[in-house]
Coordinates of C-alpha atoms and ligand atoms in Angstrom, one line a residue:
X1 CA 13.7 -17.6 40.2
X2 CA 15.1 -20.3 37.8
X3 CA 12.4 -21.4 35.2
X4 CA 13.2 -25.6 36.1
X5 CA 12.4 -24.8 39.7
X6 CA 8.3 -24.7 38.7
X7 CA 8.5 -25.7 35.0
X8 CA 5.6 -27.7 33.6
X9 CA 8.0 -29.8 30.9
X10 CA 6.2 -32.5 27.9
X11 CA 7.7 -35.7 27.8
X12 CA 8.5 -36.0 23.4
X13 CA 8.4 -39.5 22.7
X14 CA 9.7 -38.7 19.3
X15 CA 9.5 -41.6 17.2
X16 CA 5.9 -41.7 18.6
X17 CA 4.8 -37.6 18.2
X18 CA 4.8 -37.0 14.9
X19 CA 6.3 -38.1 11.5
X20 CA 7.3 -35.6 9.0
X21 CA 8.9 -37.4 6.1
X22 CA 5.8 -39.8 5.9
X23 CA 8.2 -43.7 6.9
X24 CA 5.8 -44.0 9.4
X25 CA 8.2 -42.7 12.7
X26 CA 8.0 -39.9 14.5
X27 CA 10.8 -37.3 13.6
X28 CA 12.1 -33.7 14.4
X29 CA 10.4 -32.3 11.3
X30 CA 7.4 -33.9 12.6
X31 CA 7.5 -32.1 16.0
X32 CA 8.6 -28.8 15.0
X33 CA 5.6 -29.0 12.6
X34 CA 4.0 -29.3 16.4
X35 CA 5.2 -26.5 18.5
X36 CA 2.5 -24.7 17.9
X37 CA 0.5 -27.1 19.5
X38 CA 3.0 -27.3 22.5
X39 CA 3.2 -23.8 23.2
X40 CA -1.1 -23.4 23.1
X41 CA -0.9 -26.3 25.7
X42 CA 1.0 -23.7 28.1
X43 CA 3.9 -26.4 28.7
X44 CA 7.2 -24.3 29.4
X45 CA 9.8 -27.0 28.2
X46 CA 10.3 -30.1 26.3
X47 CA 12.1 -33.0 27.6
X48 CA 13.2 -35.1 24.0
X49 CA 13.7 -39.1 24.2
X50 CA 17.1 -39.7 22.8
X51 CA 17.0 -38.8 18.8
X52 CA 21.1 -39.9 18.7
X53 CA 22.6 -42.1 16.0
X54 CA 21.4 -45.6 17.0
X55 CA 20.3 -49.5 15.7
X56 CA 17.3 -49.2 17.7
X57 CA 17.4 -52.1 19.7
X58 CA 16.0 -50.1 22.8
X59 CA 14.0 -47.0 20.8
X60 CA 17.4 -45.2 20.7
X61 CA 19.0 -45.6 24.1
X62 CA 21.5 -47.7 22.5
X63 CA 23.4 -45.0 21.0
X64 CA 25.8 -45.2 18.4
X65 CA 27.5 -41.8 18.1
X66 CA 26.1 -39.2 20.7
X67 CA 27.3 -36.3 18.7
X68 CA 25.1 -37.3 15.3
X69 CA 21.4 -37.4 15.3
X70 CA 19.4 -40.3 13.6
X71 CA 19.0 -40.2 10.1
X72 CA 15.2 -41.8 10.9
X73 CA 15.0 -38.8 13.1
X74 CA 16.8 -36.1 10.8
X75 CA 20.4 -34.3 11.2
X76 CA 22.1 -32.3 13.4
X77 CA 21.4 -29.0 11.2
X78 CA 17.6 -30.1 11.8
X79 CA 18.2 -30.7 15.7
X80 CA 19.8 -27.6 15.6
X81 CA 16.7 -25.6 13.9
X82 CA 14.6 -27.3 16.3
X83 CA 16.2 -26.2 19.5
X84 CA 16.1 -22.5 18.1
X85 CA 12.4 -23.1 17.1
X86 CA 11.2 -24.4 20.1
X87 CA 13.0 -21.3 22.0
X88 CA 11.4 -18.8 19.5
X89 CA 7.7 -20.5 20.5
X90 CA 9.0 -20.0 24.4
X91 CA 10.0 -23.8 24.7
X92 CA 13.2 -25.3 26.1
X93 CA 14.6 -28.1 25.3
X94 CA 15.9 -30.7 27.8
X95 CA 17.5 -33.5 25.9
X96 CA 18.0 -37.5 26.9
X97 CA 21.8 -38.6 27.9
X98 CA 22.7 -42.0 28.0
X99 CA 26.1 -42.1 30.2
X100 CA 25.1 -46.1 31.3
X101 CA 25.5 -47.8 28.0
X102 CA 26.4 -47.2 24.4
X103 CA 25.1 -49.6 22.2
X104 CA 27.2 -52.3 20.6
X105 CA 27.5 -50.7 17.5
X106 CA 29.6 -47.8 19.0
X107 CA 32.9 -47.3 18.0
X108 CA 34.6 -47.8 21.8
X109 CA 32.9 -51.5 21.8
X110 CA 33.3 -52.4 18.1
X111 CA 37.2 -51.7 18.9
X112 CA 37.2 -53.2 21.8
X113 CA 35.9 -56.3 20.0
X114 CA 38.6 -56.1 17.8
X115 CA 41.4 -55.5 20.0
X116 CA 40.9 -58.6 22.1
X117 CA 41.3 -59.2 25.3
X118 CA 43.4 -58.0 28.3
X119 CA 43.6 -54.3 25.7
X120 CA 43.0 -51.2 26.7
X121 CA 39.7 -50.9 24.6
X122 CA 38.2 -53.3 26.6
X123 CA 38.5 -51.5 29.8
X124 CA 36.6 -48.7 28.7
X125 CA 33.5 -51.6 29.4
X126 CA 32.9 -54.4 32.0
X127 CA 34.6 -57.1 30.3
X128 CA 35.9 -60.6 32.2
X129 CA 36.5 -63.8 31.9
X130 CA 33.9 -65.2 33.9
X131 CA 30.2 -63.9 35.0
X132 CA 28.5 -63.3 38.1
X133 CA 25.1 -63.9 38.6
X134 CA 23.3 -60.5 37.4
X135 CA 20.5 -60.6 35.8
X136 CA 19.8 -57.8 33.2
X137 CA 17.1 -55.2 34.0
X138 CA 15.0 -56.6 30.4
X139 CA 15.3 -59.6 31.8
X140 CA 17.8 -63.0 31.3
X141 CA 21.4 -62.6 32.3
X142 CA 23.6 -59.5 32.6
X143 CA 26.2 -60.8 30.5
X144 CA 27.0 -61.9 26.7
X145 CA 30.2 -63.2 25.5
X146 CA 32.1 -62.7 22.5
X147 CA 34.4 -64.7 20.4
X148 CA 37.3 -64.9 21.9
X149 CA 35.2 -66.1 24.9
X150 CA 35.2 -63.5 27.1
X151 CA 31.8 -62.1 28.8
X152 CA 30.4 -58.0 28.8
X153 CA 28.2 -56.8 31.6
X154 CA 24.5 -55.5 30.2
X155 CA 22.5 -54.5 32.6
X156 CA 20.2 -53.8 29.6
X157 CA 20.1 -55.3 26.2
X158 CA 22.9 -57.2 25.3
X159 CA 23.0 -54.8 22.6
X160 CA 23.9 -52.3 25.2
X161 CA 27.7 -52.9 26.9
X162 CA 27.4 -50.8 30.2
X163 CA 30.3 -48.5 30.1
X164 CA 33.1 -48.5 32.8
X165 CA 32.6 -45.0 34.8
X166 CA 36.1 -46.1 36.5
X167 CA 38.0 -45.6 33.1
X168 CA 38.8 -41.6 32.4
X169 CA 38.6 -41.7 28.9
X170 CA 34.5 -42.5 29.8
X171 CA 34.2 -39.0 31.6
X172 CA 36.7 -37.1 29.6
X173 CA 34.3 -38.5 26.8
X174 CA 30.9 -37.1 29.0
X175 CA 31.6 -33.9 30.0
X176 CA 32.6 -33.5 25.8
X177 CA 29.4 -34.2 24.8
X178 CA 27.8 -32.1 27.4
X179 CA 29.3 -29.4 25.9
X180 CA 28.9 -30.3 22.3
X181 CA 24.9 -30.5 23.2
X182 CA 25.2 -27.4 25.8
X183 CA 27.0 -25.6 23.0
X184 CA 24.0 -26.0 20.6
X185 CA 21.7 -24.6 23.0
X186 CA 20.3 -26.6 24.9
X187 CA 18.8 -26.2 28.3
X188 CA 19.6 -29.1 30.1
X189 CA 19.9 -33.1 30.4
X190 CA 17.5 -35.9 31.3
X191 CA 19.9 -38.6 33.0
X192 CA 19.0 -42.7 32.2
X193 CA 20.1 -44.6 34.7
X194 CA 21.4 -42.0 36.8
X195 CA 21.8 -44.1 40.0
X196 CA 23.4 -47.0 38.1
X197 CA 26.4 -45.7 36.4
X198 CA 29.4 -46.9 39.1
X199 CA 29.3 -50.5 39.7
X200 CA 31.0 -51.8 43.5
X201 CA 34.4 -53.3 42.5
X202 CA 35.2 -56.5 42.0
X203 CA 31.1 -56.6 40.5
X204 CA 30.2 -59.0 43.7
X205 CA 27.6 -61.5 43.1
X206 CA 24.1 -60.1 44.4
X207 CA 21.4 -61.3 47.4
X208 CA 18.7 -60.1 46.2
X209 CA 17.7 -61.8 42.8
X210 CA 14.5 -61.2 40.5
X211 CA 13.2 -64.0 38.5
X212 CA 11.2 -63.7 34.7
X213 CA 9.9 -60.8 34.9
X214 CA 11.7 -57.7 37.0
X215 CA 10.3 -55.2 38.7
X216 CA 11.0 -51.6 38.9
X217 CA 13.2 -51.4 41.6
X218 CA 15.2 -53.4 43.5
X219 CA 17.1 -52.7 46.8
X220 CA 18.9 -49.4 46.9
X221 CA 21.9 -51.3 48.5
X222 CA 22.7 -53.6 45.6
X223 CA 26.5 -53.6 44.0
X224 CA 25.4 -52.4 40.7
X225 CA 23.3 -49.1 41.9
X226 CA 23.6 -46.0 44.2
X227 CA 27.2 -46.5 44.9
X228 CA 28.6 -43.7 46.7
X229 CA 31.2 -42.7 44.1
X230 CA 28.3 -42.3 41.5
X231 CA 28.0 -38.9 43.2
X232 CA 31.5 -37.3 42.0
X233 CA 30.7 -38.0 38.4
X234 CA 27.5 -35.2 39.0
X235 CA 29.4 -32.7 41.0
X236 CA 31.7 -32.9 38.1
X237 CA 29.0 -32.6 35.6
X238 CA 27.3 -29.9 37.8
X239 CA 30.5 -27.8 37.1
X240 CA 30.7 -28.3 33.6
X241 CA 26.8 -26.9 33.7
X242 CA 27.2 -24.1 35.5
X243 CA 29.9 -22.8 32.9
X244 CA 26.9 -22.1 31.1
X245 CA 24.8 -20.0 33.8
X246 CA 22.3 -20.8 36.0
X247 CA 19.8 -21.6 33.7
X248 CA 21.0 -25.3 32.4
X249 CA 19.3 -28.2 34.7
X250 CA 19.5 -32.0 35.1
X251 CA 16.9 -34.1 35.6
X252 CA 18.1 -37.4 36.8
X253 CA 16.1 -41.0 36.3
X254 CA 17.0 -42.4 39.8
X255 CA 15.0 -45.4 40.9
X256 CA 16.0 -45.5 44.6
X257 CA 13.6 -46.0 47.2
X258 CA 15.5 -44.7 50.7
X259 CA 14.2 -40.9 50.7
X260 CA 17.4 -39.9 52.1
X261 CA 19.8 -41.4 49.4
X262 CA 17.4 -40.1 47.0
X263 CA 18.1 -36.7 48.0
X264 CA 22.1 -37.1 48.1
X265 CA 21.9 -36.3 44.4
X266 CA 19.7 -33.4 44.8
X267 CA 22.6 -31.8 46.8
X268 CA 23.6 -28.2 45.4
X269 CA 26.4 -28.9 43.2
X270 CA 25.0 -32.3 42.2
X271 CA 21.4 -32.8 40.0
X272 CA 18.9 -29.6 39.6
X273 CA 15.3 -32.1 40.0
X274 CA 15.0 -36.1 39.8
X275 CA 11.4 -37.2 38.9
X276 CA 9.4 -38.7 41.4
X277 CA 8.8 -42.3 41.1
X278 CA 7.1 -42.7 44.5
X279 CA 4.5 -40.4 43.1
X280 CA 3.8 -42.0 39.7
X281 CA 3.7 -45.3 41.3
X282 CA 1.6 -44.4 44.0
X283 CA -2.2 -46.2 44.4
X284 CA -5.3 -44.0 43.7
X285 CA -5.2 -43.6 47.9
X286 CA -5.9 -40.5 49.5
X287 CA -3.7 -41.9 52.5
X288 CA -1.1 -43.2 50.5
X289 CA -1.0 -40.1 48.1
X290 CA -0.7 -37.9 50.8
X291 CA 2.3 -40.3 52.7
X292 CA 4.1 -39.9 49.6
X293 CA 3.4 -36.0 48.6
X294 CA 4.7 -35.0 52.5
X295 CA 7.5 -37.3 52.2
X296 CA 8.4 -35.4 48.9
X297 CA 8.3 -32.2 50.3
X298 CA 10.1 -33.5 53.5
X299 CA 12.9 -35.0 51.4
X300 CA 13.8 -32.2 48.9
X301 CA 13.4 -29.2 51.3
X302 CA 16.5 -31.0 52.9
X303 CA 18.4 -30.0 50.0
X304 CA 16.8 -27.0 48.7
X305 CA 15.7 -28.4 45.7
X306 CA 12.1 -28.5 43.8
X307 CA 9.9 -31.8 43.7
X308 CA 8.6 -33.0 40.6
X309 CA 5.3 -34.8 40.1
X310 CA 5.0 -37.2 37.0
X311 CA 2.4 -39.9 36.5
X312 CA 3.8 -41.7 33.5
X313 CA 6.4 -42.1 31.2
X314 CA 7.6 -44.0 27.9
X315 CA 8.3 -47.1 30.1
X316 CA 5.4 -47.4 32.4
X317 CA 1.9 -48.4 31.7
X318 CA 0.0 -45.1 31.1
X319 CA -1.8 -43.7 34.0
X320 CA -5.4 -44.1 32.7
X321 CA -5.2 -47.5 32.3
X322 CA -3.7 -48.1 36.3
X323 CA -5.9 -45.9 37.8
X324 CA -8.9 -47.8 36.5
X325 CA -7.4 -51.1 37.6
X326 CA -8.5 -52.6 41.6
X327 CA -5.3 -52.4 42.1
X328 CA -4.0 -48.9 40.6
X329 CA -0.2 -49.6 42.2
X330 CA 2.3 -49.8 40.3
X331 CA 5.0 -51.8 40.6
X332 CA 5.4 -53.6 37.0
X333 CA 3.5 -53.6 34.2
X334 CA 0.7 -56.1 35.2
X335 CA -0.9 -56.6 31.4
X336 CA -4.5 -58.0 31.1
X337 CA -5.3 -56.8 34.3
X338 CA -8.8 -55.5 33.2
X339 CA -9.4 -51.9 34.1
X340 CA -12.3 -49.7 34.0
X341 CA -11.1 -46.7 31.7
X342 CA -14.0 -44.6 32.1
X343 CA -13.0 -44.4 36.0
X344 CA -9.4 -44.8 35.1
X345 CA -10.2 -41.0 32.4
X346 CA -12.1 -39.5 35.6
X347 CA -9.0 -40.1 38.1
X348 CA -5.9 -39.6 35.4
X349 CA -8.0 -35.8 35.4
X350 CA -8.4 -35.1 38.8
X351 CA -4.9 -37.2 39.0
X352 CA -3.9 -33.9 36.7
X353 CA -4.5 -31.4 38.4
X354 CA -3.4 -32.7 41.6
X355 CA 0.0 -32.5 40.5
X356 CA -0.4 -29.5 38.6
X357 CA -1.3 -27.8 42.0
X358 CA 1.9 -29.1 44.0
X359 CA 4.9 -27.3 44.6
X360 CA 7.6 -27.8 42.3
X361 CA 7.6 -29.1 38.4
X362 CA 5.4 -31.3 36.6
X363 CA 5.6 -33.6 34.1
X364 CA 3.4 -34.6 31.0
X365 CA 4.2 -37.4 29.1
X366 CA 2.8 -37.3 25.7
X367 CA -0.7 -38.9 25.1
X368 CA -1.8 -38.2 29.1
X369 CA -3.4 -34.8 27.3
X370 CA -5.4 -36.6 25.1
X371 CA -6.4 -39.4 27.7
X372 CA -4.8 -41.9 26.0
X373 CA -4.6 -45.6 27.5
X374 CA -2.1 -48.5 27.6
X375 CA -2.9 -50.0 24.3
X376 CA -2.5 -54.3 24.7
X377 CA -3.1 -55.5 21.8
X378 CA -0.4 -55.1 19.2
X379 CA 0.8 -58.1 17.5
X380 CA 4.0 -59.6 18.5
X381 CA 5.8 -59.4 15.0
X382 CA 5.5 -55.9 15.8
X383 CA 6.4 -55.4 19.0
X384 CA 10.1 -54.0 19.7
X385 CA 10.8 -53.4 22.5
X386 CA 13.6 -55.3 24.0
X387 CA 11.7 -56.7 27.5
X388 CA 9.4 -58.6 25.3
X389 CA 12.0 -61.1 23.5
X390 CA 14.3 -61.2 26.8
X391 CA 11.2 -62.4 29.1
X392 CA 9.8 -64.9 26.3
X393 CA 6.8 -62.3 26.4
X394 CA 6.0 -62.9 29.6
X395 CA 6.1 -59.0 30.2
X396 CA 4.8 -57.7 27.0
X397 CA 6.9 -54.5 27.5
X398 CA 6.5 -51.0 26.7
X399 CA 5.4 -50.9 23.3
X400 CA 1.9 -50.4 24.7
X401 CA 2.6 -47.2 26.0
X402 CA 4.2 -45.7 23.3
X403 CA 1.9 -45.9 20.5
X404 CA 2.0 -42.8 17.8
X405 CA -0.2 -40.2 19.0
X406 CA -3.9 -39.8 17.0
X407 CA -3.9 -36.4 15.9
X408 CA -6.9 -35.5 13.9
X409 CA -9.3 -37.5 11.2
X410 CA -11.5 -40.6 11.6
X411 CA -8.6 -43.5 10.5
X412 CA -5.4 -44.6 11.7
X413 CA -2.6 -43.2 11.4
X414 CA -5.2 -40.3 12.7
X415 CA -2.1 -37.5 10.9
X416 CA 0.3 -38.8 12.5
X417 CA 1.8 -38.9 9.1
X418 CA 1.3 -39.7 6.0
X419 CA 3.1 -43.2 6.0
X420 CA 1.1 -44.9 9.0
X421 CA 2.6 -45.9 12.2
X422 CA 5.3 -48.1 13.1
X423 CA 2.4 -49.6 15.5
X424 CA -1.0 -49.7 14.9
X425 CA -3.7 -46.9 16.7
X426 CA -6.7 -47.9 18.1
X427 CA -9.4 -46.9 15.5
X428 CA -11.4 -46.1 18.6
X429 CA -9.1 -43.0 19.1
X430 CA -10.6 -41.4 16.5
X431 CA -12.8 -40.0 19.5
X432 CA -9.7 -38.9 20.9
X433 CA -7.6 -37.3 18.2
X434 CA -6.1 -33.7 19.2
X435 CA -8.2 -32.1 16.3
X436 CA -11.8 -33.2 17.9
X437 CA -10.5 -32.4 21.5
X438 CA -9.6 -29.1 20.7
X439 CA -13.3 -28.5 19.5
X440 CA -15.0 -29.9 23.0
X441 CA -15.0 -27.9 26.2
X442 CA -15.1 -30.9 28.1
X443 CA -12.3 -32.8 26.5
X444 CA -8.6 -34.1 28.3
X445 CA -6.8 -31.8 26.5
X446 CA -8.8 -28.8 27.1
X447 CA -8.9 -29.2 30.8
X448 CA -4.9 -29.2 31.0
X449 CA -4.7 -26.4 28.4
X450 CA -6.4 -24.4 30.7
X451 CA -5.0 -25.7 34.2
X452 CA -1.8 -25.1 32.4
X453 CA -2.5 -21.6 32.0
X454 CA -4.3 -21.0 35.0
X455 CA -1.5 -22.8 36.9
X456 CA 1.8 -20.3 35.0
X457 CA -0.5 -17.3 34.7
X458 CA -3.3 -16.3 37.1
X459 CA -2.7 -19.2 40.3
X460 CA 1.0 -19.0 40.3
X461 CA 1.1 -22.3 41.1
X462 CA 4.8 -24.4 40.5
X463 CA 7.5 -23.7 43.5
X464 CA 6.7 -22.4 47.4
X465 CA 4.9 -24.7 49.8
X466 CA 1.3 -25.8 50.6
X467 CA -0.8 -26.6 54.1
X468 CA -3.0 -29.6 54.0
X469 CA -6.6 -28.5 55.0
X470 CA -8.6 -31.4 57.1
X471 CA -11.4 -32.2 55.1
X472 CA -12.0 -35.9 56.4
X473 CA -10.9 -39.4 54.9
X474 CA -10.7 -40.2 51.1
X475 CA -10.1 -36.2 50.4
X476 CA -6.7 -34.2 49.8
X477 CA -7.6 -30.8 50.2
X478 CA -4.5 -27.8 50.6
X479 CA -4.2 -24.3 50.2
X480 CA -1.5 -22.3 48.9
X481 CA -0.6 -19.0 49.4
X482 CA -2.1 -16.3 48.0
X483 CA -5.5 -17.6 47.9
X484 CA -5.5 -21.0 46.4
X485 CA -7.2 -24.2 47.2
X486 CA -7.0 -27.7 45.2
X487 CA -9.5 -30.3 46.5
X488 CA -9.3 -34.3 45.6
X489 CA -12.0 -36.5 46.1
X490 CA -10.5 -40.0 46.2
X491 CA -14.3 -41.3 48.3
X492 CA -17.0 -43.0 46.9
X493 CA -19.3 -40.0 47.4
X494 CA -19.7 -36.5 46.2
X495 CA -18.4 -33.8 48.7
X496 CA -18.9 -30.3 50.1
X497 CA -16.5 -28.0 48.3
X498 CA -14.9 -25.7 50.6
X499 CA -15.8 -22.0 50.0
X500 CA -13.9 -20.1 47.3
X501 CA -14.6 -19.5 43.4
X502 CA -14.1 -22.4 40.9
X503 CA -11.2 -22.1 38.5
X504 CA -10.7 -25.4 37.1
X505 CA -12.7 -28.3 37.8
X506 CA -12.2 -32.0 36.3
X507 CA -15.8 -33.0 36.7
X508 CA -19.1 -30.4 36.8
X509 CA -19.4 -29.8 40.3
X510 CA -23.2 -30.4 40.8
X511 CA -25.5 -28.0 43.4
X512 CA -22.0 -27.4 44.7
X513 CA -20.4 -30.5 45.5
X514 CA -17.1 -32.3 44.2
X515 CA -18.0 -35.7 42.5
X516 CA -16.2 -38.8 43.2
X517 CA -13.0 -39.3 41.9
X518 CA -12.4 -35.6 40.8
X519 CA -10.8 -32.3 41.7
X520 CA -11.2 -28.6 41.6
X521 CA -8.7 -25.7 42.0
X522 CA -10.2 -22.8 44.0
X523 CA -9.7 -19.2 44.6
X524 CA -10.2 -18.8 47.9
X525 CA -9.2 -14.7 49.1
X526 CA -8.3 -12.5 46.7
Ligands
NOJ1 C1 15.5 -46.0 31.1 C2 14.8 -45.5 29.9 O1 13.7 -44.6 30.2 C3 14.3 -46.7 29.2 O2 13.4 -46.5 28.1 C4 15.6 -47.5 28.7 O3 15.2 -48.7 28.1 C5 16.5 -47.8 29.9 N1 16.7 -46.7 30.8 C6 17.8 -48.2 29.4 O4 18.5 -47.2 28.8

């Protein structure tokens, strides 16, 4: 069986992981100075935010040149000693692609500047004389104009000119730097954007319009997202993959609601896995959870291809924080909303190993093993993401979520480096460095290094399928085959555990019974 089909892959946030040269930002020195960490978690691959040549005006996925790595990040030699690194500690390594946008700096839009209008540089990009009424996805319009008085679509920054997927010199330009990255060894591609690239011609005005601050998704149906032709551009890519055997996968970023034009780019010769946004955006439900988990495994078994199950990423307000909130749905990131994080710790762990236990892959962004929470309070001059400025901080974007990780000692930067941290920690995380987790039983990150390597190495768990076992409202209970049980109680109350022998549990279980708002994994037959 291919290794993506079950994988258990770490999101790397990298200006956020770990900073080797001491300037205070995460690089690839500082991460390879981590795999050892990654590979005693029991993660089988790392999936690596884009670490391409780049102003950072959206934390890299404006990219400048996708064939040259950051100099705040490294160099190519030092990508390329990473990717063989992280394969010698039993790693691979999926990296970001940004086929939506380049930033402006790139060398297509800085010509195409220069040429002027009505040239052949410009239609590498969306540029006219006139707008329509987009609004871009950070928030204010969708379009900038340049000197000469003509306008370029954004659907991001205006820092980021979305590319024209219509022009051939754009996929000619692709499928290159899938190999140039493919030929350096790596084992696959995370897609941004993925349902996004091909806009409907003629870039109609839309219905449907958000105002101040957007949400995660809009309609599926809208001219600038799922258009049907978006489709070739994969079966395309799909080939250029499999030139490389079956082992290369894409994961696509595809915000679209309708199940069943979700699953058109799961389609054999199209995407490998897309993550599963229903899941992480899910309320802490038992009914709702469940809805969604069947209509996973409903919607890829149409295509054959593996779910995923993530509960947070670099863009969304980590999962402790939600799940401690009234309201633990997500649909945008709903700051000062107070939350309770000792219940929000007690679900994101039962929350864990409810998605360890499903079939198909599982994502970890980095920080959920250490428990880490939205952090709120940063001050603005230091803020940088782009959603802040373009909603007049009305949605104090992602910043909050993407705060360097507290490795070990009592003060910030907590070894992250030795330069501090382009935001501030917490000094509270102190209690929650990887150092003083590693030392207590009871700790985040020692209950998913050992459901990690209970799930690869004695359960088995990752791809195949599950039956749901009736044990009453407010409780997910299934078994898989051969002999395995996970239990979630989402009640108010402790439970009866089914019989079987504990393997992993994310609270004590006390005289027997399953607290609220936890979850054990159980061997039920041998
Ligand atoms: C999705 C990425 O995850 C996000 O961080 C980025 O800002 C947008 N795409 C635009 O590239």
């Amino acid at each position: 069986m291919t290794w993506w089909r079950d994988a258990a892959i770490y999101q790397v946030y990298l200006r956020s992981f770990a900073d080797g040269n001491g300037d205070g930002v995460g690089d690839i020195a500082g991460l390879e100075s981590r795999l050892g960490y990654l590979r005693d978690l029991g993660v089988d691959a790392l999936w690596i935010n884009p670490w391409y040549a780049s102003p950072m005006a959206d934390g890299g996925y404006d990219v400048a040149d996708y064939r040259a790595v950051d100099p705040s990040f490294g160099t190519l030699g030092e990508a390329e000693r990473l990717i063989a690194a992280a394969h010698r500690h039993g790693l691979r390594v999926i990296v970001d692609l940004v086929p939506n946008h380049t930033s402006d700096q790139h060398p297509w839009f800085q010509e195409a500047l220069r040429a002027g209008r009505g040239s052949p540089a410009r239609e590498r990009f969306h540029f006219r004389d006139g707008t329509n009424n987009w609004q871009s996805r950070f928030g204010g319009p969708a379009w900038s104009q340049v000197d000469d008085g003509q306008w370029y679509l954004h659907l991001f920054d205006s820092s980021q000119p979305d590319l024209n997927w219509d022009h051939p010199d754009v996929r000619a330009e692709f499928e290159s730097i899938l190999r140039f990255w493919l030929d350096r060894g790596v084992d696959g591609f995370r897609i941004d954007v993925a349902a996004r690239l091909v806009k409907q011609v003629g870039l109609p005005d839309k219905r449907g319009l958000f105002e101040g601050v957007p949400t995660f998704e809009d309609a599926d149906d809208e001219p600038d997202k799922d258009r049907p032709e978006v489709h070739g551009i994969y079966r395309d890519w799909r080939r250029v993959l499999g030139e490389y055997g079956p082992d290369r996968v894409f994961v696509g970023e595809i915000w679209v609601r309708d199940p069943e034009r979700f699953a058109k780019y799961l389609r054999p010769d199209e995407l490998h896995t897309a993550f599963n946004f229903a899941f992480l955006k899910c309320a802490w439900d038992a009914g709702a959870l469940r809805a969604v988990i069947d209509r996973t495994l409903a919607t890829h078994a149409t295509v054959g291809a593996p779910a995923t199950w993530v509960l947070s990423n670099h863009d969304v307000t980590r999962h402790v924080t939600r799940y401690g909130r009234k309201d633990s749905a997500f649909m945008k990131r709903e700051h000062g909303v107070p939350a309770d994080l000792a219940l929000g710790v007690r679900r994101a762990r039962a929350a864990a190993l409810l998605s360890m236990a499903l079939p198909g892959g599982v994502y970890v962004y980095q920080g959920d093993e250490l428990g880490l929470p939205e952090v709120f309070d940063l001050p603005d001059e230091l803020r940088e993401d782009p959603v802040f400025r373009r909603t007049g901080g009305l949605d104090l974007g992602r910043d909050g979520c993407r705060v360097p990780l507290p490795w070990d000692g009592e003060e910030p930067p907590f070894a992250f480096g030795t330069g501090g941290s382009w935001l501030p920690q917490p000094p509270e995380w102190r209690e929650l460095t990887a150092a003083r987790q590693l030392g207590d039983p009871d700790s985040v990150l020692s209950l998913y290094r050992l459901a990690l390597r209970v799930r690869r190495d004695e359960a088995a768990l990752g791809d195949g399928g599950m039956r749901w076992l009736d044990a009453g409202p407010g409780v997910l209970a299934f078994e898989r085959d051969p002999g395995f049980a996970c239990v979630v109680n989402l009640t108010d109350e402790d439970i009866a555990v089914p019989e079987g022998e504990p393997l992993v549990a994310s609270a004590p279980l006390a005289g027997g019974r399953l607290p609220a708002d936890a979850a054990v994994w159980l061997r039920t037959a041998s």
